[in-house]
XYZ file of C-alpha atoms in Angstrom:
592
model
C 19.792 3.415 112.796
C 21.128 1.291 115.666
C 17.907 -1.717 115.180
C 18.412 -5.360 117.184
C 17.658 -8.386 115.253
C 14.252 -9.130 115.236
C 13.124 -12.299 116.466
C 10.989 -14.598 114.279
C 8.716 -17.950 114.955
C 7.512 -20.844 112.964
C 4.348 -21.758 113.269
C 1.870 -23.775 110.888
C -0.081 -27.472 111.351
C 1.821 -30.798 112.549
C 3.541 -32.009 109.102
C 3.872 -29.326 106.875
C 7.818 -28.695 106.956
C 8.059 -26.450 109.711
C 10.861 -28.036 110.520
C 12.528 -28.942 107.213
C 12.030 -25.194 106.682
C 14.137 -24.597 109.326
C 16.662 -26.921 108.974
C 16.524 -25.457 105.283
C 17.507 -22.012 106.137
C 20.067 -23.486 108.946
C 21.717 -26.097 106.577
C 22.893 -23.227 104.218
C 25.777 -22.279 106.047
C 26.704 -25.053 108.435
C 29.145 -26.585 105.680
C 30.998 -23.323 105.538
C 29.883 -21.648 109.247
C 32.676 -18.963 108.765
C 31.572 -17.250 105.806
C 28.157 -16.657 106.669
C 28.295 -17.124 110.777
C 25.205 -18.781 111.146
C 25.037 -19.898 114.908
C 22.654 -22.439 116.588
C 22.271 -20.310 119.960
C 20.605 -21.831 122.882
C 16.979 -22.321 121.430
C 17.311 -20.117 118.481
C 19.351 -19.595 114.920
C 21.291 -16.432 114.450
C 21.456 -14.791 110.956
C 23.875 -12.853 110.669
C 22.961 -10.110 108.164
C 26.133 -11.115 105.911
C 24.553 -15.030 106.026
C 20.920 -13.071 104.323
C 22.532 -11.108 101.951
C 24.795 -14.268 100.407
C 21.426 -16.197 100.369
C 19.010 -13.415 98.476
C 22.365 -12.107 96.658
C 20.031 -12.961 93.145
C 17.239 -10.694 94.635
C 19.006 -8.080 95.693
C 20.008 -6.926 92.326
C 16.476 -6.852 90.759
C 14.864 -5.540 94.159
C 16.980 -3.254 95.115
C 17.308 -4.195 98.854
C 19.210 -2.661 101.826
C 20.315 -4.160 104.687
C 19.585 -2.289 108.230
C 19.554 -5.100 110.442
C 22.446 -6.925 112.607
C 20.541 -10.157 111.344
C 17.599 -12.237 112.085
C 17.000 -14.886 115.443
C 14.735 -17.789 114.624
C 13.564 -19.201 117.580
C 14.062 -23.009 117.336
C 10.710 -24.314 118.611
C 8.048 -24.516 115.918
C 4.582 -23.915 116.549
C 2.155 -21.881 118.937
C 3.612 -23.167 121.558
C 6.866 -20.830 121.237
C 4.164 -18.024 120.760
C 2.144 -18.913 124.275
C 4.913 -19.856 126.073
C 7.172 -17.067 125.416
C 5.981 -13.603 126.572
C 8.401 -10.510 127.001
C 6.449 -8.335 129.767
C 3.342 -9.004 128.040
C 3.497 -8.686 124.893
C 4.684 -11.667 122.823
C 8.309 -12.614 121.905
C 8.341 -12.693 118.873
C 8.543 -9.539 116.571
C 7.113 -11.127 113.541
C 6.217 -15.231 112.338
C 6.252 -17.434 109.433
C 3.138 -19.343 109.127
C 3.627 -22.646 107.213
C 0.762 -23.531 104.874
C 0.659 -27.150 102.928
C 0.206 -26.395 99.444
C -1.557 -29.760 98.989
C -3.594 -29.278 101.720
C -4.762 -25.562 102.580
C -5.745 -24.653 105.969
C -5.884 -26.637 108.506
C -7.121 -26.794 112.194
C -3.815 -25.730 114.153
C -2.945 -23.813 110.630
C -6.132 -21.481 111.887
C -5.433 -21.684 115.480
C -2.189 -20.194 114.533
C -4.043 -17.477 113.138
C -6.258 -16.760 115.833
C -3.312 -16.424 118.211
C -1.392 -14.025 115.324
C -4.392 -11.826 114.782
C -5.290 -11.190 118.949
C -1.186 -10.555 119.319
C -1.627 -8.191 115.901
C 1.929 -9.581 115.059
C 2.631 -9.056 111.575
C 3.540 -12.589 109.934
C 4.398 -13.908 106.412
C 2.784 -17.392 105.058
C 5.400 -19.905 103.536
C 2.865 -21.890 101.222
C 5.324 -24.676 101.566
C 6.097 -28.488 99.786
C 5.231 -26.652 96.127
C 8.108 -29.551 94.720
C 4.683 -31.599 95.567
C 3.239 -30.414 92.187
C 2.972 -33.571 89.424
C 6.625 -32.506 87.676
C 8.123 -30.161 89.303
C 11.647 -29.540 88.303
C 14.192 -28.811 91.418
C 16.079 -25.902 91.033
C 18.194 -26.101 94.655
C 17.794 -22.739 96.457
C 16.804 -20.838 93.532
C 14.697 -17.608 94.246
C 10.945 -18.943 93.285
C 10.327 -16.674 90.043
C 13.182 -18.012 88.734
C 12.668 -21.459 89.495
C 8.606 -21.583 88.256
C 10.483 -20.234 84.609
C 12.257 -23.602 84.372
C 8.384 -25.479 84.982
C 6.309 -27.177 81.821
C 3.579 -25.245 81.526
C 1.151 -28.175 83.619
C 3.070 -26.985 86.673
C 2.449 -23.607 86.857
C -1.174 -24.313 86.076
C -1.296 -27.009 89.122
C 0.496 -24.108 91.182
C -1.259 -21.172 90.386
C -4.737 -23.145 90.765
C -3.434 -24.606 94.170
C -2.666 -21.072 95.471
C -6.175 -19.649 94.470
C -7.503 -21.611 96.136
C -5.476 -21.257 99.041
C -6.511 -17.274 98.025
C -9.932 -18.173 98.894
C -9.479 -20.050 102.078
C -7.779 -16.791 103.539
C -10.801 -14.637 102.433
C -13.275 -17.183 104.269
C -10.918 -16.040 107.301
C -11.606 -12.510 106.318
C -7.777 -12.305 105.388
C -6.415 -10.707 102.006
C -3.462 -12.732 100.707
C -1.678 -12.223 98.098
C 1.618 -13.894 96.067
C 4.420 -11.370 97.289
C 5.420 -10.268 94.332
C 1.770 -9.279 93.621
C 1.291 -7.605 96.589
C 1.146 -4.059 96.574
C -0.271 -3.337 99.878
C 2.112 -5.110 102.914
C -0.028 -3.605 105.252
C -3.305 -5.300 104.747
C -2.501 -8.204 102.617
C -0.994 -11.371 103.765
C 2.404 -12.230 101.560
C 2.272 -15.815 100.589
C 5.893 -16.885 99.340
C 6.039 -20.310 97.746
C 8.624 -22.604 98.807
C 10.337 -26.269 98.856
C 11.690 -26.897 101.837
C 13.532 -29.924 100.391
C 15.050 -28.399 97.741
C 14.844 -24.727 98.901
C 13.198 -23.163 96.380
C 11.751 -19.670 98.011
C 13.935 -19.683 100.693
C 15.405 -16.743 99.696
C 12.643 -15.096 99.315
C 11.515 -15.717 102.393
C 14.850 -14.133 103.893
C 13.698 -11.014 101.778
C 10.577 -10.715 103.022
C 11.277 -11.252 106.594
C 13.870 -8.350 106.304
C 11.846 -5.946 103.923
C 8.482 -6.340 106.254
C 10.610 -6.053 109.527
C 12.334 -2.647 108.103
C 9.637 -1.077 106.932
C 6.936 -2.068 108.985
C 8.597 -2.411 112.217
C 11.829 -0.335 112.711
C 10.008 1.521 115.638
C 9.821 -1.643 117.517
C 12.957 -2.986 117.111
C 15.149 0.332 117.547
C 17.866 -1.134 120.478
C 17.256 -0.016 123.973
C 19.645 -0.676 126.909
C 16.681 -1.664 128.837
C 17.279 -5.158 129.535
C 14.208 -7.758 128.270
C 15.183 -11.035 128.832
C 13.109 -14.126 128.843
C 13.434 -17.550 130.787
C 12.879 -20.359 127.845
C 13.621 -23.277 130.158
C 15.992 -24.368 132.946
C 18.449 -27.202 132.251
C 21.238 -29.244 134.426
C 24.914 -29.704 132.505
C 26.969 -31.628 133.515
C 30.007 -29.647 135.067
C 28.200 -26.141 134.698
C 25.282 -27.201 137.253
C 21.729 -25.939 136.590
C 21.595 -23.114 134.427
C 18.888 -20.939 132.144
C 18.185 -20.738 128.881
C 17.068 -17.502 128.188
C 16.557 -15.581 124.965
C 17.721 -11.745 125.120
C 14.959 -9.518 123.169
C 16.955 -6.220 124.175
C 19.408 -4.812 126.002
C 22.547 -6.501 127.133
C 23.858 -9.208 129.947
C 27.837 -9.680 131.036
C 29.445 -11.605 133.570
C 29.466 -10.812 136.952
C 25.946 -8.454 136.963
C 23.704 -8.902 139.375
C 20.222 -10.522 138.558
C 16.907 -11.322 140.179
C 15.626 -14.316 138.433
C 11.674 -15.250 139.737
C 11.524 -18.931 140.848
C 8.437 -21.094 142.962
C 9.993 -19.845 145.904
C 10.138 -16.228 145.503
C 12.962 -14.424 144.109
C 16.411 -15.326 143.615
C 19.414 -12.482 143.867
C 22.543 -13.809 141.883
C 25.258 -13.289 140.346
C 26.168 -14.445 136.810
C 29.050 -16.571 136.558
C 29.563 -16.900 132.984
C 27.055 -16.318 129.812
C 27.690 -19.072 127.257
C 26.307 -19.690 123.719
C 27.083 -22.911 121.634
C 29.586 -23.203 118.789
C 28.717 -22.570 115.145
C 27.115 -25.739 114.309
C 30.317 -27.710 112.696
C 32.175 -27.723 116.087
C 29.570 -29.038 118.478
C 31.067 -31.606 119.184
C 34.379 -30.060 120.545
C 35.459 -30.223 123.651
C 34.310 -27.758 126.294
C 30.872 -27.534 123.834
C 30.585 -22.999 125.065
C 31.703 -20.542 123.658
C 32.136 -17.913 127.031
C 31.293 -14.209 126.758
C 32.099 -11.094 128.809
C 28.902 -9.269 127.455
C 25.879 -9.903 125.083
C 23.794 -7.948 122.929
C 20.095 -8.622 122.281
C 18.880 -10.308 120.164
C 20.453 -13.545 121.584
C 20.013 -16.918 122.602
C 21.709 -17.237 125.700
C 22.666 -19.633 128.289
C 23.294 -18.534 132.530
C 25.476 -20.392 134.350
C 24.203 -19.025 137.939
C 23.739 -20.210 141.383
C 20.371 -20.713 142.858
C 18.274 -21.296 139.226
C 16.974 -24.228 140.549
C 13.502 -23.468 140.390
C 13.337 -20.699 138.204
C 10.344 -20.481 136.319
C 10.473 -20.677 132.525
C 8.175 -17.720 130.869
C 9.778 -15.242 133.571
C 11.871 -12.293 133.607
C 15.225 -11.821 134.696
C 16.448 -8.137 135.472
C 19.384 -6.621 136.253
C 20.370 -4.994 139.398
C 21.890 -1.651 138.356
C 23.702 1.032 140.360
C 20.153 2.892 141.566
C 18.174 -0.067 141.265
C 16.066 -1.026 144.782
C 16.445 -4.614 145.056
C 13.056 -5.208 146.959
C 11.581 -3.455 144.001
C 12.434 -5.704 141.275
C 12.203 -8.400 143.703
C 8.451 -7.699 143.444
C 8.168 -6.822 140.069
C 9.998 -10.224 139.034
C 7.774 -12.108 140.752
C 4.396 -9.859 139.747
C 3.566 -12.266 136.583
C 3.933 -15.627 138.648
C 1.928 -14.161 141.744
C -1.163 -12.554 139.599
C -1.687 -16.349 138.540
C -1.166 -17.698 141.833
C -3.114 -15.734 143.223
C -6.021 -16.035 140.867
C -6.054 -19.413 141.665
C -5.824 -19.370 145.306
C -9.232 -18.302 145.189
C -10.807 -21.634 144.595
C -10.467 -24.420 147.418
C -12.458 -27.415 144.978
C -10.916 -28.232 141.992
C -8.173 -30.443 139.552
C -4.209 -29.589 139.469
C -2.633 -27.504 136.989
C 1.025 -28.219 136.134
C 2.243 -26.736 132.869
C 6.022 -25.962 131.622
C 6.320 -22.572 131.341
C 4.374 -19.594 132.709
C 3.258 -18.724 129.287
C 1.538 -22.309 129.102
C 0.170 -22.380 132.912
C -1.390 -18.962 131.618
C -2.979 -20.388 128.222
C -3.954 -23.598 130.332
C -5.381 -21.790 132.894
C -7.371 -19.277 130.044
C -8.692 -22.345 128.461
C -9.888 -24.084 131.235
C -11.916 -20.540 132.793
C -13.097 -20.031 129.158
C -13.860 -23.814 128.148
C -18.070 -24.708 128.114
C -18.464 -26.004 131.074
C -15.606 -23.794 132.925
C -13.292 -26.376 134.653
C -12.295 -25.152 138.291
C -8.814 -24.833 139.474
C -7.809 -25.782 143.073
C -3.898 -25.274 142.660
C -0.995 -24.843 140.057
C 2.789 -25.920 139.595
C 5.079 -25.494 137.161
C 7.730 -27.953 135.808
C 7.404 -31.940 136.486
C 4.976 -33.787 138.707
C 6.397 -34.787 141.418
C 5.222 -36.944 144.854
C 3.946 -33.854 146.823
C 1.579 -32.570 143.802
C 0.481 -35.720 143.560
C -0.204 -35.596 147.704
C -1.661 -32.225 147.050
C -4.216 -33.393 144.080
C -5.410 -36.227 146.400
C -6.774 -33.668 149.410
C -10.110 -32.976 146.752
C -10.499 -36.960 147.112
C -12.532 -36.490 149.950
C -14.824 -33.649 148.680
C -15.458 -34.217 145.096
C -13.617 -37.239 143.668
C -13.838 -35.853 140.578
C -11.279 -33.109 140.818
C -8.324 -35.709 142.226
C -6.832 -35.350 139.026
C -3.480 -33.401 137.542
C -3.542 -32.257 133.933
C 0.425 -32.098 133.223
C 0.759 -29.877 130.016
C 4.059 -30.181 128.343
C 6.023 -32.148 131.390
C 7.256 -35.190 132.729
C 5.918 -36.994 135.694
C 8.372 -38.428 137.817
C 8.083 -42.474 138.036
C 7.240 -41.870 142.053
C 4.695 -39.445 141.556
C 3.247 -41.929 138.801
C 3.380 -44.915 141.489
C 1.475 -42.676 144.279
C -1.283 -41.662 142.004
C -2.144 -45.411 141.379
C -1.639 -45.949 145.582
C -3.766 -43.307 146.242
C -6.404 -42.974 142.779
C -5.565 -39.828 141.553
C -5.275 -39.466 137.703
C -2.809 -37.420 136.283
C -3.717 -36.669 132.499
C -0.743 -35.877 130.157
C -0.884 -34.121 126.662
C 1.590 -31.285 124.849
C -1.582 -30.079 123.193
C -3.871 -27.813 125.418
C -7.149 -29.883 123.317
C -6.288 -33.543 123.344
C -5.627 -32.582 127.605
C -9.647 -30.739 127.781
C -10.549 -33.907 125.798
C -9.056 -36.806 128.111
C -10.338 -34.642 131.051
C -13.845 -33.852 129.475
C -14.469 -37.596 128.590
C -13.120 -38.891 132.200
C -15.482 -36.232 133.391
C -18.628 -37.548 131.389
C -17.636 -41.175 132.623
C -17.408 -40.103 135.647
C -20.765 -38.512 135.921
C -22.520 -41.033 134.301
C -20.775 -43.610 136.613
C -22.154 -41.397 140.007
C -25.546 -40.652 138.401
C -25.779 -44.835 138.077
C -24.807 -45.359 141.787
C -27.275 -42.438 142.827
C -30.212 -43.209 140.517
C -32.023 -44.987 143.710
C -31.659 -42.136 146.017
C -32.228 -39.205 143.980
C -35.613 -38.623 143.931
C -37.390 -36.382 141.106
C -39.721 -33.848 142.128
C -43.540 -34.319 141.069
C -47.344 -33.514 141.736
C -50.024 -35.802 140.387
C -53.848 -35.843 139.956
C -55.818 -38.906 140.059
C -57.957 -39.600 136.552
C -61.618 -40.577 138.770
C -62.100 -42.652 135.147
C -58.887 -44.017 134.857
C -58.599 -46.506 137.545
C -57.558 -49.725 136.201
C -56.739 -51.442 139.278
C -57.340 -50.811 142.916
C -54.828 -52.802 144.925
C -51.271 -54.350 144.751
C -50.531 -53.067 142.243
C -52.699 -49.964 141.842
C -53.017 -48.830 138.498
C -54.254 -45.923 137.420
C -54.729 -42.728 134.851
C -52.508 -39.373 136.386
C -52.073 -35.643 134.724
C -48.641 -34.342 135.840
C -49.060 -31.014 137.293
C -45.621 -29.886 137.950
C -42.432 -31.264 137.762
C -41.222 -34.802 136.367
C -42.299 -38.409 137.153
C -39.672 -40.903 136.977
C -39.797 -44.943 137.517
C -38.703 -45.556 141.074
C -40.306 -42.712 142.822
C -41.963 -42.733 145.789
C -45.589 -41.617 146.182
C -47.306 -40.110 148.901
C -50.747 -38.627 150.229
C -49.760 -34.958 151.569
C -53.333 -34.338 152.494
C -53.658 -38.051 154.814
C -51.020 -37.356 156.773
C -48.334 -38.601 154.361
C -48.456 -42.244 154.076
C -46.355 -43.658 151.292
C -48.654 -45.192 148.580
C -46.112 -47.228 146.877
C -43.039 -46.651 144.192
C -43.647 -46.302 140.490
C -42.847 -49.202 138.959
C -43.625 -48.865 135.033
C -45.153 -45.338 133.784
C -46.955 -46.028 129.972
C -47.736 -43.358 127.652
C -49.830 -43.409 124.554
C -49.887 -47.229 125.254
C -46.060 -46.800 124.983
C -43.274 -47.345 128.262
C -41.632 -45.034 129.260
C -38.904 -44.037 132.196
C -39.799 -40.406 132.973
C -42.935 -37.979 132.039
C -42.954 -34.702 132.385
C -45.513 -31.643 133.448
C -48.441 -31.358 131.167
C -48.036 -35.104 130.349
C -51.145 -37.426 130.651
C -49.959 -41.061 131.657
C -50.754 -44.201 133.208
C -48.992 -45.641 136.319
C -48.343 -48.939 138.175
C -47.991 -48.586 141.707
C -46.138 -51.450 143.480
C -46.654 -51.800 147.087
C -45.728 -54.197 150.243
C -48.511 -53.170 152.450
C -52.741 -53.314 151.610
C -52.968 -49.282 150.543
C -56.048 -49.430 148.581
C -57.636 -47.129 146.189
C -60.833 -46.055 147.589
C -60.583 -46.936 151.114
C -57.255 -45.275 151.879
C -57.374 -42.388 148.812
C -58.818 -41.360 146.449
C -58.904 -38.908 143.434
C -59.670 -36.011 145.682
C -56.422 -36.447 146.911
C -52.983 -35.294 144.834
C -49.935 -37.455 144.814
C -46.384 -36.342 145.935
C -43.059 -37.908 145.155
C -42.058 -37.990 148.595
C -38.360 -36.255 149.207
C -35.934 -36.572 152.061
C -32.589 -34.638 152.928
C -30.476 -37.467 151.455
C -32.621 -37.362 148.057
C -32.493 -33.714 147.455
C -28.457 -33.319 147.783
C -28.244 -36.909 145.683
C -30.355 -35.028 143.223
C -28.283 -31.649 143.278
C -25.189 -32.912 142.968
C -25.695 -35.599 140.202
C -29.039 -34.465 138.617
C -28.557 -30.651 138.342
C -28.980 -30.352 134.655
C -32.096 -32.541 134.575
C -34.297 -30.112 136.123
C -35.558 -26.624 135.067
C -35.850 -23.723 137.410
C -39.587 -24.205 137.798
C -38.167 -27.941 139.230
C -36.558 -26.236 141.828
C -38.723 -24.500 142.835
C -40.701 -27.315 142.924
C -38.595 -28.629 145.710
C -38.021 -25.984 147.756
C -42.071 -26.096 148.036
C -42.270 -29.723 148.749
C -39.422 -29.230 151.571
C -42.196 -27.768 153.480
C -44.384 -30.058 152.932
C -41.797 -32.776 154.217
C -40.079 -30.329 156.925
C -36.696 -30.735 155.568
């Protein structure tokens, strides 16, 4: 029965205790770290499995639990972004998740994003239907498993609560989603557990602790039997003062000691080291001692652990790190550590026009990237980075200056940009766009775009000229010379003010530019084929109606080489295919 710890995320919408929760099922033991162990690890809370049974002790005797784990790692970033971000070979780090749910307030947006990315992982998660001390009344009953504590409620209470939670019920089953109170649920398979708790006054935490265990056992003892084949994943790379750079990496299985051999993937290729020394924090009270690690000769997943290494300068957070063993090749995990950042790269390489990528981890260059190739329209992708902006990807954004202004831009997801690279972009007019939410980046980017467009379709309006063939009215002549007026059909394409007309048939001499088009005694700026309107002509010269055409002869917005590429690049979504083809007919006319 030899299981690892499995590792657990907290995810749920910006303010609903995600991290009170947290802190919640940290605080228990930091007064009194050696009876329970609890130990902030780099980027994720051990639980000991002594530390869960102290803290659903009142359970335990009414639901007859056991106790097959080592424990339980929480990893210490809430949200999806722990989820994206964090990818063992693959498949996601985390064995199972907590989704936090307002009680006051339902679902909400990133509450169903959260979803969405649970349901295409198929990881198994429980719903913490959290701030329930929110209800008018509510009695506190510190850390009190919750059927207990809703015994000591007035009777109003309960009512509030149990009408809260159906609908909350409901809001699941509009996601297609059974959910059920826990201790109602008879089916852990295909019905969501919701567990009520406080987070302030920890109400429900322990059952929380109980379901976490009870669903990992059960459901998941397959997954989470201990292998010595080493997983280990890259969370982020950090310089400390006296221990140099060094990784934080959380250990899903297997085991690390001083002194192996590793290959660790970073932006230039792989790195062969050696690990110096493998350090984790102290339980919480002792911080703030002196030499702040605790050293190890050997790990065992699951752990949060820190490398102290040479050469993890640019290692790349969202990698892999393996282990050289006795009959390992070292050129072959030299490729395969480096497979996941090259399959992007290379994807990417592809493209020559396009904006800057930089995200902070592989996992969020890879949901970036995914959201930018599925997003409506699709935004191209000229070249990525990960970690902070500095001068050279600025340097490197500003090449697609030349070709498409547009796209000499950086969207920075989730890092800092140096204060030089900042100063260069204003020298040289790139924009660099900064967000930790993949949306409110597409957003800023989406409305520079639209600005943008507008702003080029403004400056080209003059030289882009619309495609259109017109037929005189014989009755409809209102007024022969400067201006002429008169009656047109519009036989194919689209008639806008400012074009200018010619006579195909007498050799081509311009007639004039529209200057006001009226329909159904109404202006307008544009008619269309099929439409029946009447023109004003302006012209410099003495063209007259009659002498020099007449309504024998069609008119033809006259096009050039200039025109057509003004009206390609800026104008593309204003015409229809039949437009088009309009064109490429009327390039013959004009011999373009």
């Amino acid at each position: 029965d030899n299981l690892r710890s499995p590792i657990c995320c907290i995810m749920g919408h910006v303010d609903t205790g995600k991290t009170k929760l947290l802190d919640n099922i940290r605080r228990t033991k930091v007064q009194d770290a050696e009876a329970g162990g609890i130990t902030q690890q780099i980027g994720a809370t051990f639980f000991p499995v002594e530390a869960i049974k102290q803290k659903t002790a009142r359970l335990a005797e009414t639901m007859k639990l056991e106790y097959r784990l080592p424990g339980l790692l929480v990893i210490d970033t809430p949200g999806h972004e722990s989820f994206t971000n964090l990818r063992t070979r693959g498949s996601s780090l985390c064995d199972i998740a907590i989704l936090v749910v307002d009680i006051m307030h339902g679902l909400e947006p990133q509450t169903l994003e959260s979803l969405r990315l649970l349901r295409q992982k198929k990881a198994p998660f429980v719903v913490a239907l959290n701030k329930i001390d929110r209800c008018y009344g509510w009695k506190a009953m510190p850390d009190m498993p919750i059927q207990e504590a809703l015994k000591h409620q007035n009777e109003h209470v309960i009512r509030e609560f149990e009408d809260r939670m159906k609908s909350i019920i409901v809001e699941f089953a509009e996601q297609k989603l059974n959910a059920e109170v826990y201790w109602r649920n008879k089916d852990l398979a295909r019905t969501v557990s919701l567990i009520p708790t406080s987070a302030i006054s920890g109400e429900g935490v322990p059952d929380m602790l109980m379901m976490l265990t009870r669903l990992t056992q059960e459901r998941m003892a397959k997954s989470l039997a201990f292998v010595d084949i080493l997983q280990c994943t890259v969370l982020e790379v950090k310089v400390i003062e006296g221990l140099g750079t060094t990784i934080d990496t959380i250990l899903v299985n297997g085991s690390l000691e001083e002194g192996a051999t590793i290959v660790v993937c970073t932006l230039d290729g792989p790195v062969v080291t050696t690990i110096r020394s493998l350090l984790t924090p102290h339980p919480m009270k002792e911080i703030r001692v002196k030499g702040e690690y605790i050293h190890h000769q050997k790990m065992k997943a699951a752990m949060g652990v820190k490398i102290c290494a040479q050469g993890l300068e640019k290692a790349v957070a969202g990698t892999q790190i393996y282990v050289v063993g006795p009959d390992d090749d070292v050129e072959e995990l030299k490729d395969s550590v480096m497979s996941d950042l090259t399959g992007i790269l290379d994807s990417v390489k592809a493209t020559r026009r396009g904006v800057m990528v930089q995200a902070s981890t592989l996992g969020a260059l890879e949901a970036l990237l995914e959201f930018l190739r599925t997003c409506d329209p699709p935004i191209p992708v000229s070249c990525v980075n990960i970690g902070p902006v500095h001068k050279k990807d600025v340097m490197r954004a500003s090449v697609q200056l030349e070709h498409q202004p547009e796209f000499g831009t950086i969207l920075a997801f989730d890092v800092k940009v140096h204060s030089d690279a900042t100063e260069l972009s204003a020298e040289l007019g790139v924009r660099i766009f900064t967000a930790d939410i993949i949306y409110h980046l597409f957003d800023q980017f989406t409305a520079y775009m639209d600005n943008f467009r507008m702003a080029r379709r403004e400056e080209f309006a003059e030289v882009a000229v619309f495609p259109c063939v017109l037929k005189i009215l014989p009755n409809c002549v209102f007024n022969k010379k400067d201006p002429i007026i008169l009656g047109v059909d519009i036989e194919e394409g689209i008639l806008k003010i400012g074009t200018p007309l010619v006579v195909p048939s007498a050799g081509g001499f311009l007639v004039g530019k529209v200057g006001s088009i009226e329909r159904e005694h109404k202006e307008v700026d544009r008619a269309k084929k099929g439409a029946s309107v009447a023109v004003r002509i302006d012209n410099e010269g003495s063209v007259m109606y009659g002498r020099h055409f007449d309504h024998k002869d069609k008119l033809v917005s006259r096009l050039t080489r200039q025109s057509i590429d003004a009206l390609k690049e800026n104008f593309r979504e204003d015409l229809q295919k039949e437009d088009w083809q309009l064109v490429i007919k009327l390039k013959k006319v004009f011999d373009i």
